[in-house]
Amino acid sequence: MVTRDSHSTSAGPEIPVVSAEHALRRLMEGNRRFVDNTRSEHIAIGPAARAALVEGQRPFAIILSCSDSRVPAEIIFDQGLGDLFVIRVAGNVVAPSLVGSVEFAAAAFGTRLAVVMGHTRCGAIKSTLDGVLGEGEGDVLTDNIRDIVERCRSPVETVVSAAGRECARDTLMREAVRANVRNSCDHLRHGSRLIERLCAEEGMRIVGAEYALETGEVTFLDRP
């Protein structure tokens, strides 16, 4: 069985890396507990867990997810302190600093699974879709918000072009959310020489996912 520690990667006994597949199973099992409302009694969140993590961390998965307050990764995957390296940004978009955050966790902690997680009814995707359809362009309030929308635009345009503007709005939203997740995954896979090498040589995996606000369930997309 693969083990992990809750300490730093400084000098000391080498800690085996958690494989991407094992990490993915842990996330799936944790989400199932969350959906079933049977949260684990063994998740580390108390004083002892805090004390054990003072000297360092070894998260078993990286989660790049939307900043939406309804999508807290530690809760929906039923994980504790030190388990997940979470990066949150509206629209779960990928920009240089976010790629750097993934690189940091992969290099410093040996984390070999990165999940890009979008969610249903995403406000960033709705704003982007409105703009692509020529509706509500004035809703983008600042240049910084516009930057987020622009990072979502290409995959949303691709969905609208393929499905047609007459397609049902719910269908366009669902497909746009997933296309945006896959686009961010591609950026991670091909926008970093370090991540490319880790994927090719050391078993790192980039996996897309969608969280359903309605059910609490996470669906993993294109699971390797």
Short mmCIF file of C-alpha atoms in Angstrom, two decimals:
data_model
loop_
_atom_site.label_atom_id
_atom_site.label_comp_id
_atom_site.label_asym_id
_atom_site.label_seq_id
_atom_site.Cartn_x
_atom_site.Cartn_y
_atom_site.Cartn_z
CA MET A 1 0.00 0.00 0.00
CA VAL A 2 1.28 3.46 -0.89
CA THR A 3 1.90 5.61 2.15
CA ARG A 4 2.37 9.31 2.65
CA ASP A 5 3.54 11.58 5.42
CA SER A 6 2.35 14.91 6.76
CA HIS A 7 5.82 16.39 7.07
CA SER A 8 8.11 18.37 4.84
CA THR A 9 10.26 16.92 2.09
CA SER A 10 13.42 18.02 3.90
CA ALA A 11 16.19 15.62 4.91
CA GLY A 12 14.96 12.38 6.42
CA PRO A 13 13.46 9.08 5.30
CA GLU A 14 12.18 9.19 1.75
CA ILE A 15 8.38 8.99 1.63
CA PRO A 16 6.86 6.99 -1.26
CA VAL A 17 4.86 9.08 -3.69
CA VAL A 18 1.10 8.47 -3.86
CA SER A 19 0.32 7.32 -7.40
CA ALA A 20 -2.12 9.30 -9.51
CA GLU A 21 -4.51 6.34 -9.72
CA HIS A 22 -4.47 5.78 -5.97
CA ALA A 23 -5.05 9.50 -5.37
CA LEU A 24 -7.96 9.48 -7.81
CA ARG A 25 -9.56 6.54 -6.00
CA ARG A 26 -9.27 8.40 -2.70
CA LEU A 27 -11.02 11.42 -4.18
CA MET A 28 -13.80 9.28 -5.64
CA GLU A 29 -14.32 7.46 -2.35
CA GLY A 30 -14.36 10.75 -0.43
CA ASN A 31 -16.90 12.29 -2.78
CA ARG A 32 -19.10 9.22 -2.44
CA ARG A 33 -19.07 9.66 1.34
CA PHE A 34 -20.01 13.33 0.90
CA VAL A 35 -22.89 12.50 -1.44
CA ASP A 36 -24.13 9.76 0.89
CA ASN A 37 -23.72 12.03 3.95
CA THR A 38 -21.49 9.43 5.63
CA ARG A 39 -18.43 11.54 6.28
CA SER A 40 -15.37 9.73 7.58
CA GLU A 41 -14.62 9.85 11.30
CA HIS A 42 -10.90 9.57 10.54
CA ILE A 43 -10.40 12.80 8.58
CA ALA A 44 -7.65 14.81 10.26
CA ILE A 45 -8.93 18.25 11.26
CA GLY A 46 -8.21 18.59 15.00
CA PRO A 47 -5.31 19.89 17.12
CA ALA A 48 -3.19 16.77 16.57
CA ALA A 49 -3.49 17.16 12.81
CA ARG A 50 -2.51 20.82 13.00
CA ALA A 51 0.52 19.98 15.13
CA ALA A 52 1.65 17.23 12.75
CA LEU A 53 1.54 19.63 9.80
CA VAL A 54 3.51 22.48 11.34
CA GLU A 55 6.81 21.28 9.89
CA GLY A 56 5.54 20.57 6.39
CA GLN A 57 2.97 18.96 4.13
CA ARG A 58 2.56 16.17 1.58
CA PRO A 59 -0.82 16.64 -0.17
CA PHE A 60 -1.86 13.62 -2.24
CA ALA A 61 -3.75 15.60 -4.90
CA ILE A 62 -3.80 19.06 -6.47
CA ILE A 63 -7.23 20.55 -7.12
CA LEU A 64 -7.58 23.55 -9.44
CA SER A 65 -11.20 24.60 -9.04
CA CYS A 66 -13.56 27.53 -9.30
CA SER A 67 -13.67 30.10 -6.50
CA ASP A 68 -17.44 29.64 -6.18
CA SER A 69 -18.33 29.44 -2.47
CA ARG A 70 -20.45 26.35 -3.12
CA VAL A 71 -17.47 24.28 -4.32
CA PRO A 72 -15.05 23.77 -1.37
CA ALA A 73 -12.79 20.91 -2.45
CA GLU A 74 -11.86 19.64 1.01
CA ILE A 75 -15.53 19.24 1.93
CA ILE A 76 -16.86 17.69 -1.27
CA PHE A 77 -13.98 15.17 -1.30
CA ASP A 78 -14.23 14.56 2.47
CA GLN A 79 -10.56 15.29 3.15
CA GLY A 80 -8.71 16.84 6.06
CA LEU A 81 -5.86 19.22 6.77
CA GLY A 82 -2.83 18.64 4.59
CA ASP A 83 -4.59 16.27 2.16
CA LEU A 84 -5.24 18.57 -0.80
CA PHE A 85 -3.27 21.38 -2.44
CA VAL A 86 -6.15 23.60 -3.57
CA ILE A 87 -5.91 26.39 -6.13
CA ARG A 88 -9.12 28.37 -6.65
CA VAL A 89 -9.86 30.90 -9.37
CA ALA A 90 -13.11 32.01 -11.00
CA GLY A 91 -13.88 29.83 -13.99
CA ASN A 92 -11.08 27.39 -13.06
CA VAL A 93 -9.00 29.10 -15.75
CA VAL A 94 -5.28 28.56 -16.26
CA ALA A 95 -2.87 31.51 -16.20
CA PRO A 96 0.92 31.52 -15.62
CA SER A 97 0.71 31.91 -11.84
CA LEU A 98 -1.76 29.03 -11.63
CA VAL A 99 0.48 26.78 -13.73
CA GLY A 100 3.30 27.76 -11.37
CA SER A 101 1.20 26.73 -8.38
CA VAL A 102 0.64 23.27 -9.87
CA GLU A 103 4.33 23.01 -10.71
CA PHE A 104 5.24 23.94 -7.15
CA ALA A 105 3.09 21.23 -5.57
CA ALA A 106 4.26 18.60 -8.04
CA ALA A 107 7.94 19.45 -7.55
CA ALA A 108 8.01 20.24 -3.83
CA PHE A 109 5.64 17.57 -2.52
CA GLY A 110 5.74 14.85 -5.16
CA THR A 111 2.01 15.20 -5.83
CA ARG A 112 1.20 13.22 -8.96
CA LEU A 113 -2.50 13.94 -9.55
CA ALA A 114 -3.86 17.32 -10.60
CA VAL A 115 -7.63 17.69 -11.04
CA VAL A 116 -9.18 20.65 -12.87
CA MET A 117 -12.72 20.87 -11.55
CA GLY A 118 -15.51 22.97 -13.00
CA HIS A 119 -19.11 22.96 -11.78
CA THR A 120 -22.65 23.27 -12.99
CA ARG A 121 -24.21 26.75 -13.21
CA CYS A 122 -20.77 28.41 -13.26
CA GLY A 123 -21.09 32.20 -13.31
CA ALA A 124 -17.89 32.71 -15.30
CA ILE A 125 -19.08 30.34 -18.02
CA LYS A 126 -22.53 31.94 -18.06
CA SER A 127 -20.98 35.38 -18.57
CA THR A 128 -18.78 34.02 -21.34
CA LEU A 129 -21.68 32.28 -23.04
CA ASP A 130 -23.76 35.46 -22.82
CA GLY A 131 -20.98 37.32 -24.59
CA VAL A 132 -20.53 34.70 -27.29
CA LEU A 133 -24.28 34.73 -27.96
CA GLY A 134 -24.33 38.52 -28.00
CA GLU A 135 -26.25 38.81 -24.75
CA GLY A 136 -25.25 40.81 -21.69
CA GLU A 137 -21.77 41.96 -22.74
CA GLY A 138 -22.18 44.89 -20.36
CA ASP A 139 -22.22 42.51 -17.38
CA VAL A 140 -18.39 42.31 -17.40
CA LEU A 141 -17.58 44.96 -14.80
CA THR A 142 -13.79 45.38 -14.95
CA ASP A 143 -10.80 44.62 -17.15
CA ASN A 144 -9.68 41.97 -14.66
CA ILE A 145 -13.02 40.19 -14.81
CA ARG A 146 -12.89 40.48 -18.59
CA ASP A 147 -9.54 38.68 -18.53
CA ILE A 148 -11.19 35.67 -16.86
CA VAL A 149 -14.04 35.69 -19.39
CA GLU A 150 -11.58 35.90 -22.28
CA ARG A 151 -9.70 32.85 -20.99
CA CYS A 152 -12.98 30.93 -21.14
CA ARG A 153 -14.02 32.25 -24.55
CA SER A 154 -12.29 29.84 -26.93
CA PRO A 155 -13.81 26.58 -25.60
CA VAL A 156 -17.23 28.22 -25.24
CA GLU A 157 -17.10 29.49 -28.83
CA THR A 158 -16.18 25.99 -29.98
CA VAL A 159 -19.25 24.55 -28.23
CA VAL A 160 -21.60 27.17 -29.68
CA SER A 161 -20.16 26.66 -33.16
CA ALA A 162 -20.59 22.89 -32.97
CA ALA A 163 -24.05 22.86 -31.34
CA GLY A 164 -25.52 25.92 -33.00
CA ARG A 165 -26.96 29.05 -31.43
CA GLU A 166 -30.45 27.54 -31.47
CA CYS A 167 -29.37 24.72 -29.13
CA ALA A 168 -31.07 24.66 -25.72
CA ARG A 169 -29.37 27.00 -23.26
CA ASP A 170 -29.01 24.29 -20.59
CA THR A 171 -27.23 22.05 -23.08
CA LEU A 172 -24.89 24.83 -24.15
CA MET A 173 -24.05 25.59 -20.51
CA ARG A 174 -23.35 21.95 -19.68
CA GLU A 175 -21.12 21.43 -22.69
CA ALA A 176 -19.38 24.79 -22.21
CA VAL A 177 -18.49 23.98 -18.59
CA ARG A 178 -16.95 20.69 -19.65
CA ALA A 179 -15.17 22.18 -22.65
CA ASN A 180 -13.65 24.83 -20.41
CA VAL A 181 -12.40 22.15 -18.01
CA ARG A 182 -10.80 20.20 -20.84
CA ASN A 183 -9.23 23.39 -22.18
CA SER A 184 -7.65 24.12 -18.80
CA CYS A 185 -6.39 20.53 -18.60
CA ASP A 186 -4.74 20.92 -22.00
CA HIS A 187 -3.09 24.15 -20.88
CA LEU A 188 -1.63 22.39 -17.86
CA ARG A 189 -0.45 19.39 -19.87
CA HIS A 190 1.21 21.44 -22.59
CA GLY A 191 1.99 24.78 -20.95
CA SER A 192 4.77 23.59 -18.66
CA ARG A 193 7.94 21.68 -19.52
CA LEU A 194 8.05 20.41 -15.93
CA ILE A 195 4.50 19.05 -15.98
CA GLU A 196 5.04 17.54 -19.44
CA ARG A 197 8.11 15.71 -18.14
CA LEU A 198 6.37 14.51 -14.99
CA CYS A 199 3.45 13.20 -17.06
CA ALA A 200 5.77 11.44 -19.51
CA GLU A 201 8.30 10.04 -17.05
CA GLU A 202 6.95 10.00 -13.50
CA GLY A 203 3.29 9.04 -13.72
CA MET A 204 1.71 12.45 -13.19
CA ARG A 205 -1.87 12.78 -14.48
CA ILE A 206 -4.04 15.80 -15.26
CA VAL A 207 -7.74 14.90 -14.97
CA GLY A 208 -10.82 17.00 -15.61
CA ALA A 209 -13.89 16.89 -13.39
CA GLU A 210 -17.31 18.49 -13.00
CA TYR A 211 -19.05 19.07 -9.67
CA ALA A 212 -22.86 19.04 -9.73
CA LEU A 213 -24.28 21.66 -7.39
CA GLU A 214 -27.60 19.85 -7.56
CA THR A 215 -26.40 16.45 -6.28
CA GLY A 216 -22.95 16.97 -4.77
CA GLU A 217 -21.50 14.38 -7.13
CA VAL A 218 -18.19 14.83 -8.94
CA THR A 219 -17.96 13.33 -12.43
CA PHE A 220 -14.43 12.73 -13.69
CA LEU A 221 -14.01 13.48 -17.37
CA ASP A 222 -11.70 11.54 -19.71
CA ARG A 223 -10.31 9.51 -16.85
CA PRO A 224 -7.04 7.87 -17.99
#
